[in-house]
Coordinates of C-alpha atoms in Angstrom, one line a residue:
M64 CA 93.8 -28.3 -70.3
K65 CA 92.4 -25.5 -72.2
V66 CA 93.0 -22.1 -71.2
R67 CA 90.4 -19.6 -71.8
P68 CA 91.1 -15.9 -72.3
Y69 CA 89.7 -12.9 -70.2
P70 CA 86.9 -11.2 -71.9
A71 CA 87.2 -8.0 -73.9
P72 CA 86.7 -4.7 -72.0
R73 CA 83.2 -3.3 -72.3
A74 CA 82.4 -0.1 -74.4
P75 CA 84.8 2.8 -73.5
W76 CA 81.6 5.3 -73.2
L77 CA 81.1 4.2 -69.7
V78 CA 84.7 4.9 -68.8
R79 CA 84.1 8.2 -70.2
L80 CA 81.2 8.9 -68.1
L81 CA 82.8 8.3 -65.1
R82 CA 85.4 10.5 -65.8
L83 CA 82.9 13.1 -66.5
A84 CA 81.2 12.6 -63.6
V85 CA 84.2 13.3 -61.5
L86 CA 85.2 16.0 -63.5
A87 CA 81.6 17.4 -62.9
F88 CA 81.8 16.8 -59.2
M89 CA 85.3 18.2 -58.9
G90 CA 83.9 21.3 -61.2
G91 CA 80.9 21.8 -59.0
S92 CA 82.8 21.5 -55.9
L93 CA 85.1 24.1 -57.4
L94 CA 82.4 26.3 -58.2
V95 CA 80.7 26.1 -54.8
L96 CA 83.9 27.0 -53.3
L97 CA 84.2 30.1 -55.6
L98 CA 80.5 30.9 -54.8
L99 CA 81.0 30.7 -51.1
A100 CA 84.3 32.5 -51.3
G101 CA 82.5 35.0 -53.5
A102 CA 79.4 35.2 -51.0
L103 CA 81.9 35.7 -48.2
A104 CA 83.9 38.2 -49.9
F105 CA 80.6 40.2 -50.7
Q106 CA 79.3 39.8 -47.1
I107 CA 82.8 41.3 -45.9
A108 CA 82.7 44.1 -48.5
I109 CA 79.1 45.1 -47.4
Q110 CA 79.4 44.5 -43.7
D111 CA 79.4 48.4 -43.0
R112 CA 77.7 49.5 -46.2
V113 CA 74.1 49.7 -47.5
V114 CA 73.1 46.7 -49.6
P115 CA 73.4 47.3 -53.2
G116 CA 70.1 48.2 -55.0
V117 CA 68.6 50.2 -51.8
R118 CA 67.7 53.8 -52.3
V119 CA 65.7 56.3 -50.5
A120 CA 63.3 58.0 -53.1
D121 CA 65.6 58.7 -56.2
V122 CA 69.2 58.8 -54.2
E123 CA 70.9 55.4 -54.5
L124 CA 72.6 54.4 -51.3
G125 CA 73.7 50.9 -52.3
G126 CA 77.3 50.4 -51.5
L127 CA 77.5 53.6 -49.3
T128 CA 78.6 53.6 -45.7
R129 CA 76.3 55.3 -43.2
A130 CA 78.3 58.4 -43.4
E131 CA 78.3 58.5 -46.9
A132 CA 74.5 57.8 -47.1
L133 CA 73.7 60.5 -44.7
A134 CA 75.7 63.1 -46.9
A135 CA 74.1 61.8 -49.9
L136 CA 70.5 62.5 -48.5
T137 CA 71.6 65.6 -46.6
A138 CA 72.9 66.9 -49.9
R139 CA 69.8 66.0 -51.7
Y140 CA 67.0 67.4 -49.4
Q141 CA 68.8 70.3 -47.6
D142 CA 67.4 72.4 -50.4
L143 CA 63.8 71.6 -49.2
Q144 CA 64.6 72.9 -45.8
D145 CA 66.2 76.2 -47.2
L146 CA 63.2 76.9 -49.1
S147 CA 61.8 80.2 -48.3
Y148 CA 58.2 80.9 -47.5
T149 CA 56.7 84.4 -47.4
F150 CA 53.5 85.6 -45.6
R151 CA 51.7 88.3 -47.2
D152 CA 49.5 91.0 -45.7
G153 CA 49.0 93.7 -48.4
E154 CA 52.2 95.3 -48.8
R155 CA 53.8 94.0 -45.6
R156 CA 56.1 90.7 -45.8
W157 CA 57.3 88.2 -43.3
T158 CA 59.7 85.5 -44.8
A159 CA 61.2 82.3 -43.1
T160 CA 62.7 79.1 -44.5
A161 CA 61.1 75.7 -44.4
G162 CA 63.3 74.4 -41.6
E163 CA 62.9 77.7 -39.5
L164 CA 59.3 76.8 -39.7
G165 CA 59.4 73.4 -38.5
L166 CA 59.9 71.1 -41.7
S167 CA 62.7 68.5 -40.9
F168 CA 64.2 65.4 -43.1
A169 CA 64.8 62.3 -41.0
A170 CA 68.0 61.6 -42.8
E171 CA 69.9 59.7 -40.1
A172 CA 66.6 57.5 -39.2
L173 CA 66.6 56.8 -43.0
V174 CA 70.1 55.7 -43.5
E175 CA 69.7 53.4 -40.3
R176 CA 66.5 51.7 -42.0
A177 CA 68.3 51.4 -45.2
F178 CA 71.4 49.9 -43.5
R179 CA 69.4 47.4 -41.8
I180 CA 68.1 45.9 -45.0
G181 CA 70.4 42.8 -45.5
H182 CA 72.1 43.2 -42.2
R183 CA 69.6 41.4 -39.9
G184 CA 70.4 39.1 -36.9
D185 CA 68.7 36.2 -39.1
S186 CA 70.9 35.5 -41.9
R187 CA 68.6 33.8 -44.0
R188 CA 66.5 36.9 -43.9
S189 CA 69.4 39.0 -44.6
L190 CA 70.6 36.8 -47.5
R191 CA 66.9 37.1 -48.9
E192 CA 66.9 41.0 -48.6
Q193 CA 70.2 41.2 -50.0
A194 CA 69.1 39.1 -52.9
D195 CA 66.1 41.0 -53.3
A196 CA 67.8 44.5 -53.2
W197 CA 70.5 43.2 -55.7
F198 CA 68.0 41.7 -58.4
N199 CA 64.8 43.8 -57.8
G200 CA 66.0 47.1 -56.0
L201 CA 64.4 48.5 -53.1
A202 CA 63.3 52.0 -52.5
L203 CA 62.3 53.7 -49.3
P204 CA 60.1 56.5 -49.3
A205 CA 61.9 60.1 -48.3
T206 CA 60.1 61.0 -45.3
L207 CA 59.8 64.8 -44.6
T208 CA 58.2 65.9 -41.0
F209 CA 56.5 69.1 -40.3
D210 CA 56.3 70.1 -36.5
P211 CA 54.0 73.1 -36.7
T212 CA 55.5 74.6 -33.4
P213 CA 57.8 76.7 -34.8
A214 CA 55.7 77.9 -37.5
R215 CA 53.0 78.9 -35.0
I216 CA 55.4 80.7 -32.8
F217 CA 56.7 82.7 -35.8
L218 CA 52.9 83.6 -37.0
R219 CA 52.2 84.7 -33.5
G220 CA 55.0 87.0 -33.8
I221 CA 53.5 88.3 -37.1
A222 CA 50.1 88.5 -35.0
A223 CA 51.6 90.6 -32.5
E224 CA 52.4 93.2 -35.2
I225 CA 49.2 92.9 -37.1
N226 CA 46.6 92.5 -34.4
R227 CA 44.9 95.7 -33.1
E228 CA 41.9 96.4 -30.9
R229 CA 38.9 98.0 -32.5
Q230 CA 38.2 101.5 -31.8
D231 CA 34.6 102.5 -31.9
A232 CA 33.5 105.8 -33.5
S233 CA 33.1 108.7 -30.8
L234 CA 32.6 112.2 -30.6
R235 CA 34.0 114.8 -28.2
L236 CA 32.6 118.3 -27.1
D237 CA 35.2 120.7 -26.6
G238 CA 33.9 124.0 -25.4
M239 CA 31.6 125.2 -28.2
T240 CA 33.2 122.7 -30.8
V241 CA 32.1 119.0 -31.4
S242 CA 34.4 116.8 -33.0
I243 CA 34.1 113.2 -34.3
N244 CA 36.5 110.3 -34.3
P245 CA 35.5 107.7 -36.8
G246 CA 37.3 105.0 -34.9
Q247 CA 39.5 102.5 -36.3
A248 CA 39.0 98.6 -37.5
G249 CA 40.1 96.0 -35.4
R250 CA 42.5 93.3 -36.9
A251 CA 43.1 89.7 -36.0
L252 CA 45.6 87.3 -37.9
D253 CA 44.0 84.0 -38.1
V254 CA 47.1 82.0 -37.2
E255 CA 45.5 78.5 -37.6
A256 CA 44.3 79.1 -41.0
A257 CA 47.9 80.6 -41.9
L258 CA 49.2 77.4 -40.5
L259 CA 46.8 75.3 -42.4
A260 CA 47.9 76.7 -45.6
L261 CA 51.7 76.7 -44.8
S262 CA 51.4 72.8 -43.9
A263 CA 49.7 72.3 -47.3
A264 CA 52.4 74.2 -49.3
I265 CA 55.4 72.6 -47.3
L266 CA 54.3 69.2 -47.9
S267 CA 53.5 69.6 -51.6
D268 CA 55.8 69.4 -54.2
D269 CA 54.4 72.1 -56.1
G270 CA 53.1 74.3 -53.2
P271 CA 52.8 78.1 -53.2
R272 CA 56.0 79.8 -51.9
E273 CA 53.8 83.1 -50.8
I274 CA 51.1 82.4 -48.4
A275 CA 48.5 85.5 -48.2
L276 CA 47.3 85.8 -44.5
L277 CA 43.7 85.4 -43.3
I278 CA 43.1 88.8 -41.5
E279 CA 39.9 88.9 -39.7
E280 CA 38.6 92.6 -39.7
S281 CA 36.0 94.1 -37.1
P282 CA 35.0 97.5 -38.5
P283 CA 34.5 100.3 -36.1
R284 CA 31.0 100.6 -34.8
G285 CA 29.7 104.2 -35.7
W286 CA 27.0 104.0 -33.4
N287 CA 24.9 107.3 -34.2
V288 CA 28.0 109.6 -33.6
A289 CA 26.9 111.5 -36.7
E290 CA 23.3 112.1 -35.7
A291 CA 24.4 112.9 -32.2
A292 CA 27.1 115.5 -33.3
A293 CA 24.5 117.2 -35.8
Q294 CA 22.3 117.4 -32.7
I295 CA 24.8 119.2 -30.6
E296 CA 25.8 121.5 -33.4
T297 CA 22.0 122.3 -33.6
A298 CA 21.8 123.2 -30.1
L299 CA 24.6 125.4 -30.0
S300 CA 23.8 127.3 -33.3
T301 CA 21.9 130.2 -32.0
P302 CA 20.4 131.1 -28.8
I303 CA 16.6 130.6 -27.7
H304 CA 14.2 133.2 -27.2
L305 CA 11.5 132.5 -24.6
M306 CA 8.4 134.5 -25.4
G307 CA 5.7 135.6 -22.7
T308 CA 3.2 137.9 -21.8
D309 CA 2.3 139.8 -18.7
R310 CA -1.0 139.1 -16.6
N311 CA -2.8 141.3 -18.9
G312 CA -1.6 139.6 -22.2
V313 CA 0.9 142.1 -23.3
L314 CA 3.9 140.6 -25.2
L315 CA 6.9 141.0 -22.9
R316 CA 10.6 141.4 -24.3
P317 CA 11.9 137.9 -24.9
W318 CA 14.0 136.3 -22.5
I319 CA 17.4 135.1 -24.0
V320 CA 18.7 131.7 -23.3
S321 CA 22.5 132.0 -24.5
V322 CA 24.6 129.5 -26.0
E323 CA 26.6 129.4 -23.3
Q324 CA 23.6 128.3 -21.2
I325 CA 22.8 125.8 -23.6
R326 CA 26.2 124.4 -23.5
A327 CA 26.1 124.0 -19.7
A328 CA 23.1 122.1 -19.8
L329 CA 24.2 119.7 -22.6
E330 CA 24.7 116.0 -21.4
V331 CA 26.2 113.5 -23.9
T332 CA 26.2 109.8 -22.8
L333 CA 26.5 106.4 -24.4
H334 CA 23.9 103.8 -23.7
A335 CA 23.3 100.2 -24.5
A336 CA 20.6 99.8 -27.1
G337 CA 19.9 96.5 -28.2
E338 CA 23.0 94.5 -29.1
G339 CA 24.7 97.9 -29.6
R340 CA 25.1 101.2 -28.2
R341 CA 23.7 104.8 -28.7
Y342 CA 24.9 108.2 -27.9
Q343 CA 22.2 110.1 -26.2
V344 CA 22.5 113.9 -26.5
G345 CA 20.2 115.2 -23.5
L346 CA 19.8 118.3 -21.6
D347 CA 19.8 119.2 -17.9
L348 CA 17.6 122.3 -17.9
R349 CA 17.2 122.2 -14.1
A350 CA 19.1 125.5 -13.8
L351 CA 16.7 127.0 -16.2
E352 CA 13.5 125.1 -14.6
R353 CA 14.6 127.0 -11.3
Y354 CA 14.8 130.3 -13.2
L355 CA 11.5 130.0 -14.7
G356 CA 10.0 129.2 -11.2
T357 CA 11.1 132.8 -10.0
L358 CA 9.2 134.1 -13.3
S359 CA 5.9 132.1 -12.6
P360 CA 4.7 134.2 -9.7
P361 CA 4.9 137.8 -11.5
L362 CA 3.5 136.3 -14.7
S363 CA 1.1 134.0 -12.9
K364 CA -2.7 135.4 -12.1
P365 CA -4.8 133.4 -9.7
A366 CA -8.6 132.8 -10.5
V367 CA -10.8 135.2 -8.8
D368 CA -13.8 133.5 -7.2
G369 CA -17.0 135.2 -7.3
R370 CA -18.2 137.1 -4.4
F371 CA -22.1 136.3 -3.4
D372 CA -25.1 137.2 -1.6
F373 CA -27.7 134.7 -0.3
D374 CA -31.3 135.5 -0.1
P375 CA -32.9 133.2 2.4
Q376 CA -36.3 133.8 0.9
S377 CA -35.5 132.8 -2.6
G378 CA -32.4 130.4 -1.7
Q379 CA -30.6 132.1 -4.6
L380 CA -27.3 133.4 -5.0
T381 CA -26.8 136.9 -6.1
A382 CA -23.2 137.8 -7.5
L383 CA -21.7 140.8 -5.7
S384 CA -18.5 140.5 -7.7
S385 CA -17.6 138.6 -11.0
S386 CA -15.3 135.6 -11.0
A387 CA -12.3 135.9 -13.3
E388 CA -10.3 132.9 -14.8
G389 CA -6.6 132.7 -13.7
R390 CA -3.3 131.8 -15.3
K391 CA -0.3 129.8 -14.1
L392 CA 3.0 129.3 -15.9
N393 CA 3.3 125.9 -16.5
V394 CA 7.3 125.5 -16.1
E395 CA 7.3 121.8 -16.9
A396 CA 5.6 122.1 -20.3
T397 CA 7.7 125.2 -20.9
I398 CA 10.7 123.5 -20.1
K399 CA 9.7 120.6 -22.8
R400 CA 9.1 123.3 -25.3
L401 CA 12.5 124.8 -24.9
E402 CA 14.2 121.3 -25.0
A403 CA 12.4 120.8 -28.3
A404 CA 13.6 124.1 -29.8
I405 CA 17.2 123.7 -28.6
F406 CA 17.2 120.5 -31.0
D407 CA 15.2 122.4 -33.7
P408 CA 17.5 124.2 -36.2
L409 CA 14.4 126.1 -37.8
N410 CA 12.5 127.5 -34.8
R411 CA 14.3 128.9 -31.8
R412 CA 11.6 130.8 -30.4
V413 CA 9.8 129.2 -27.5
A414 CA 6.2 130.7 -26.3
M415 CA 5.8 130.1 -22.5
V416 CA 3.1 127.7 -21.9
F417 CA 0.2 129.2 -19.5
E418 CA -2.6 127.0 -17.8
R419 CA -5.9 128.3 -17.4
I420 CA -7.1 128.3 -13.9
T421 CA -11.0 128.4 -13.7
P422 CA -12.2 130.0 -10.6
R423 CA -14.0 127.6 -8.3
F424 CA -17.0 129.6 -7.5
H425 CA -18.5 131.4 -10.6
E426 CA -21.8 132.7 -11.5
G427 CA -23.2 129.8 -13.1
L428 CA -23.3 128.0 -9.7
T429 CA -26.5 127.8 -7.6
A430 CA -26.8 127.7 -3.9
A431 CA -28.3 124.4 -3.8
E432 CA -25.2 122.9 -5.9
L433 CA -23.2 124.4 -3.4
G434 CA -25.3 123.2 -0.3
I435 CA -26.1 126.6 0.7
T436 CA -29.6 126.5 2.0
E437 CA -29.9 128.2 5.4
L438 CA -28.4 130.4 8.0
V439 CA -26.3 128.3 10.1
S440 CA -24.9 130.6 12.8
E441 CA -24.5 134.6 13.1
A442 CA -22.4 137.0 15.5
T443 CA -22.7 140.5 16.2
T444 CA -20.3 142.8 18.0
Y445 CA -20.5 146.4 19.0
Y446 CA -18.1 149.2 18.6
W447 CA -19.7 152.1 20.7
G448 CA -17.4 154.8 21.3
S449 CA -14.8 154.0 18.7
W450 CA -12.9 157.0 17.0
P451 CA -13.7 157.5 13.2
N452 CA -10.6 155.5 12.0
R453 CA -11.5 152.5 14.1
R454 CA -14.9 152.6 12.5
S455 CA -13.5 153.1 9.1
N456 CA -11.0 149.9 9.8
I457 CA -13.9 147.9 10.8
A458 CA -16.0 148.7 7.8
L459 CA -13.4 148.3 5.1
G460 CA -12.1 144.7 7.0
A461 CA -15.6 143.5 6.9
G462 CA -16.3 144.4 3.4
V463 CA -13.2 142.5 2.2
L464 CA -14.5 139.4 3.9
N465 CA -18.2 139.9 2.6
G466 CA -19.5 137.0 0.1
I467 CA -16.5 134.2 0.6
I468 CA -17.4 130.9 -0.1
I469 CA -15.4 128.1 1.7
A470 CA -15.6 124.6 0.2
P471 CA -15.9 121.3 2.5
G472 CA -12.6 120.6 4.0
E473 CA -11.2 123.8 3.2
E474 CA -9.4 126.0 6.1
F475 CA -10.3 129.5 6.1
S476 CA -7.3 132.0 6.9
F477 CA -8.3 135.3 7.9
N478 CA -5.2 136.9 7.0
D479 CA -5.2 135.4 3.5
H480 CA -8.7 136.7 2.7
L481 CA -8.1 140.0 4.2
G482 CA -4.9 140.8 2.4
D483 CA -2.4 143.2 3.5
I484 CA -3.2 145.6 6.3
T485 CA -1.6 148.8 4.7
P486 CA -2.3 152.3 3.9
E487 CA -2.2 151.4 0.3
A488 CA -5.3 149.1 1.2
G489 CA -7.2 151.8 2.7
Y490 CA -6.5 151.3 6.3
L491 CA -5.9 154.0 8.9
E492 CA -4.2 154.7 12.2
G493 CA -6.0 153.1 15.4
S494 CA -5.0 151.8 18.7
V495 CA -3.2 148.3 18.6
I496 CA -2.0 146.0 21.2
L497 CA 1.8 145.6 21.0
G498 CA 4.2 144.3 23.4
G499 CA 2.1 144.7 26.5
A500 CA 1.0 148.4 25.5
T501 CA -1.8 150.0 23.6
V502 CA -0.2 152.2 20.8
T503 CA -1.2 153.7 17.6
G504 CA -0.7 151.7 14.4
I505 CA -2.3 151.0 11.1
G506 CA -5.5 149.1 11.0
G507 CA -6.7 149.5 14.8
G508 CA -10.1 147.8 14.8
I509 CA -9.3 144.9 12.8
C510 CA -9.3 142.5 15.7
Q511 CA -13.0 143.6 15.9
V512 CA -13.7 141.9 12.7
S513 CA -11.7 138.8 13.5
T514 CA -13.5 138.5 16.8
T515 CA -17.0 138.6 15.3
M516 CA -16.0 136.1 12.3
F517 CA -14.4 133.9 15.3
R518 CA -17.6 134.1 17.2
A519 CA -19.6 133.0 13.9
A520 CA -17.4 130.3 13.2
Y521 CA -17.3 129.0 16.6
G522 CA -21.1 129.3 17.0
G523 CA -21.5 127.1 13.7
G524 CA -19.6 124.1 15.2
Y525 CA -16.6 124.4 12.8
A526 CA -13.4 123.4 13.7
I527 CA -11.0 126.3 15.1
T528 CA -7.5 125.5 13.8
E529 CA -6.0 128.8 15.4
R530 CA -7.3 131.4 17.7
N531 CA -5.3 133.7 19.6
S532 CA -6.7 135.7 22.4
H533 CA -5.6 139.6 23.2
G534 CA -3.3 140.4 26.0
Y535 CA -6.2 141.9 28.2
R536 CA -10.1 142.1 28.1
V537 CA -11.0 144.6 25.9
G538 CA -14.3 146.2 26.3
Y539 CA -15.8 146.5 23.0
Y540 CA -16.0 142.7 22.8
E541 CA -17.8 142.3 26.0
Y542 CA -20.6 144.9 25.0
A543 CA -24.3 143.6 25.2
N544 CA -23.3 141.1 27.8
A545 CA -21.1 139.1 25.5
G546 CA -18.8 138.0 28.2
P547 CA -14.9 137.5 28.1
G548 CA -13.2 134.6 26.5
L549 CA -14.5 134.8 22.8
D550 CA -12.3 137.4 21.2
A551 CA -9.6 136.6 18.6
A552 CA -6.4 138.4 18.1
I553 CA -4.8 138.8 14.7
W554 CA -1.3 140.2 13.7
Q555 CA 0.1 140.0 10.4
P556 CA 1.7 137.8 9.3
E557 CA 2.5 135.8 12.5
V558 CA -1.0 135.8 14.3
D559 CA -4.0 134.5 12.5
L560 CA -7.4 133.0 12.9
R561 CA -8.3 129.8 11.1
F562 CA -10.8 127.5 11.2
Q563 CA -11.9 124.7 9.0
N564 CA -15.2 123.7 7.1
N565 CA -15.5 120.3 8.6
T566 CA -19.0 119.7 6.9
P567 CA -20.1 118.3 3.6
Y568 CA -21.5 121.5 2.6
H569 CA -20.1 124.7 1.2
L570 CA -20.4 127.7 3.4
L571 CA -21.0 131.4 2.6
I572 CA -19.7 134.1 4.9
E573 CA -21.6 137.3 4.8
S574 CA -20.8 140.5 6.7
S575 CA -22.9 143.7 7.8
F576 CA -21.3 146.8 8.9
L577 CA -24.5 148.5 10.8
G578 CA -23.2 151.9 11.2
A579 CA -26.3 153.1 12.8
Q580 CA -26.0 150.5 15.3
D581 CA -22.4 150.7 15.9
A582 CA -22.5 147.1 15.1
L583 CA -20.6 144.6 13.1
Q584 CA -22.4 141.3 12.1
F585 CA -21.1 138.2 10.4
R586 CA -23.5 135.3 9.4
I587 CA -22.7 131.8 7.8
Y588 CA -24.8 130.4 5.1
S589 CA -24.7 126.7 4.6
T590 CA -26.7 123.3 5.5
R591 CA -27.2 123.0 9.2
H592 CA -25.0 119.9 10.0
W593 CA -25.2 119.9 13.6
R594 CA -26.5 122.0 16.7
T595 CA -24.0 123.9 18.6
V596 CA -24.5 125.3 22.3
I597 CA -21.7 127.5 24.0
E598 CA -21.9 127.7 27.5
S599 CA -21.6 130.7 29.9
A600 CA -17.8 131.8 30.5
I601 CA -16.3 130.7 33.8
I602 CA -14.1 133.3 35.1
S603 CA -11.6 132.5 37.7
E604 CA -8.4 133.9 39.4
I605 CA -9.3 137.6 38.9
V606 CA -6.5 140.1 39.4
P607 CA -7.7 143.7 39.9
A608 CA -6.4 146.3 37.5
P609 CA -3.4 148.4 38.3
E610 CA -4.0 152.0 39.3
A611 CA -3.9 154.3 36.7
K612 CA -1.1 155.7 34.8
F613 CA -0.4 158.9 33.6
V614 CA 2.1 160.0 30.6
E615 CA 3.0 163.3 29.4
A616 CA 1.4 164.8 26.1
G617 CA 3.1 167.8 24.5
D618 CA -0.3 168.7 22.5
L619 CA -2.4 169.0 25.8
A620 CA -2.8 172.3 27.8
A621 CA -2.8 172.4 31.7
G622 CA -5.7 170.8 33.1
Q623 CA -6.6 168.5 29.9
A624 CA -6.2 164.9 29.9
R625 CA -7.0 162.1 27.5
Q626 CA -7.5 158.6 28.3
I627 CA -5.8 156.2 25.7
D628 CA -6.1 152.7 27.5
Y629 CA -8.7 151.2 30.0
A630 CA -8.5 149.5 33.0
A631 CA -9.3 145.8 32.9
D632 CA -9.0 143.0 35.3
G633 CA -6.8 140.1 34.8
A634 CA -8.7 136.4 35.0
D635 CA -8.5 133.0 33.8
V636 CA -11.5 132.4 31.5
W637 CA -12.9 129.1 30.3
V638 CA -15.5 128.6 27.7
Y639 CA -17.1 125.3 26.5
R640 CA -19.0 124.5 23.5
N641 CA -21.1 121.4 22.9
V642 CA -21.7 120.1 19.4
Y643 CA -24.6 117.7 18.8
D644 CA -25.4 115.6 15.6
S645 CA -28.9 115.6 14.1
A646 CA -30.0 113.1 16.3
G647 CA -29.2 115.0 19.4
A648 CA -26.1 113.1 20.3
L649 CA -22.9 114.8 21.6
V650 CA -20.3 115.0 18.9
K651 CA -17.6 116.8 20.7
R652 CA -17.1 119.0 23.6
D653 CA -14.4 121.3 23.5
Q654 CA -13.1 124.3 25.5
L655 CA -11.3 127.9 25.0
F656 CA -9.1 128.7 27.7
T657 CA -7.7 132.4 28.0
R658 CA -5.4 133.8 30.8
Y659 CA -5.9 138.1 30.6
Q660 CA -3.4 140.0 32.1
P661 CA -4.5 142.9 34.6
W662 CA -4.6 146.3 32.6
Q663 CA -4.2 149.7 33.9
A664 CA -5.8 152.6 32.6
V665 CA -3.7 155.3 30.9
F666 CA -4.2 159.0 30.6
E667 CA -2.0 161.5 28.6
V668 CA -1.9 164.6 30.5
A669 CA -0.1 168.4 29.9
P670 CA 3.6 168.6 30.5
G671 CA 4.0 169.7 34.4
D672 CA 0.6 167.8 35.3
P673 CA 1.1 166.9 38.9
R674 CA -0.3 163.7 38.1
L675 CA 2.8 162.6 36.1
E676 CA 4.7 160.1 37.5
V677 CA 8.3 159.9 36.7
E678 CA 9.6 156.3 35.9
E679 CA 13.2 156.0 35.8
N680 CA 13.0 152.1 35.1
R681 CA 10.4 151.1 32.4
D682 CA 8.9 147.6 32.9
E683 CA 10.0 145.0 30.2
E684 CA 7.4 144.0 27.9
Q685 CA 4.7 141.9 29.5
G686 CA 4.4 139.5 26.5
G687 CA 0.7 138.4 25.7
A688 CA -0.9 138.2 22.5
V689 CA -0.9 141.2 20.3
G690 CA -3.7 142.5 18.2
S691 CA -5.4 145.1 16.4
N692 CA -7.8 146.5 19.5

């Protein structure tokens, strides 16, 4: 048998290949083991350190512990917090660091954020972050935080130093001196604007380190202080001369309104005017106004109405006395002139203002215009046996009242029209009733004038507004069967005779002193408005007169006697008046009541006359009306 030999081994490259594969496997395994060991060592090395490649802005933190990273960041950014910022208001400065103003750097938070990179709970994410940081680097931004609260507090402290209230201009009047306070502008720091500028500066790399504060200024309001001060200075510059004339137009010495009086009258007040205010310089001239009121009567002159006579035949008026214009001091207009002059630097003289007073009844009027067309009523009384002085007084009083015109609605006052009963007016002594006795006094007999005037007015139907009777029945007034109850006593100034012209027509009073007949007559001319009927007096409660009384008179001789008072019975007297209109209808019925006292005759006799009665206790005054007998 033939034995075959083993084949020869295949090519040696296969063996080499296998060897290489084994070697490669063993080398790769070793490499992996080395890599794993290196990775493990790397993880162990960075377990409490920041992954390499991580930085915050320009600060490299890789490989640093937290403390080291915090120190590195603090060292890098502490300078920013220490930067000083200055706030400027003119020459004034206030400085604080950025840190004091609220700038902070979150270093700890950034360190923690940097450390978390590559230290996740997720290993694959951690490895990915570590590799990314290792090969590419990872930069975190540096975060600066600005909290405006500290800066706002700091700025409010500055505002407390800067801010001030506006003080408006004002003026002050001290004695005679006026001074002006120009005021002061108000200032207010705009805190929010300053805060906004600070924020921009702090958060900017190249922001300004000095910040101009924005101050809102409110200038003082001057109002019209200068104008008001000028007014006051003018007012107090010099006295005022008040010029006037007397009743005859003669220039009088001026009245001086002193600077002190002007100062006392000055009033300075501040008033709202639109959206602003305004000083008003005024004057309280009431004291001067009252003073001018005292000057008015002596400087004024009443208008004088004309006196007239009426001719029933022609129906014309004839002037008995001319009318004359009057004047009256116009206090209000003078005060206005005075006020204007006080504030006038050039004219310090003031002319008083007088108003012209035109007489109501002047020569240009006609009787027809006034409604004076006919005789409406008349009354006649007699003064038989009167003494010459009494006759003279009657004539004088009647003449004063002659020719007077009374307008419709106007009240006639006997005393006002008659004037004062004085010796200067021409009146003489005569018998008057005073305090329950007949005595000698100025103006005896004037009551006959008032009585006659009263009877004319009463008979004309005019409204009697005041009438006073005598205390006893006077014989003069009952002559010619006149009867009692129609007398009218006057006694100045308290007791008057008044009546009202209650018709639509003017009335004219005429008087006649008929000396030859011992008579006095009053006539009233107007237009007859109604018809008047006066009934006969009703006399009751008659009280006989007391026995005659005798009094001593040293100028009489033995056996002589002089009667100075006359006996009269007392009585109650009623007189009725009926007034009818033009159609005959009764318009009114009125009455006069008079209670007369009983009156005794009084005789004067010589001393030692047996008829004298010694009266140890005089009776008290009996009261009753008074009057010029």
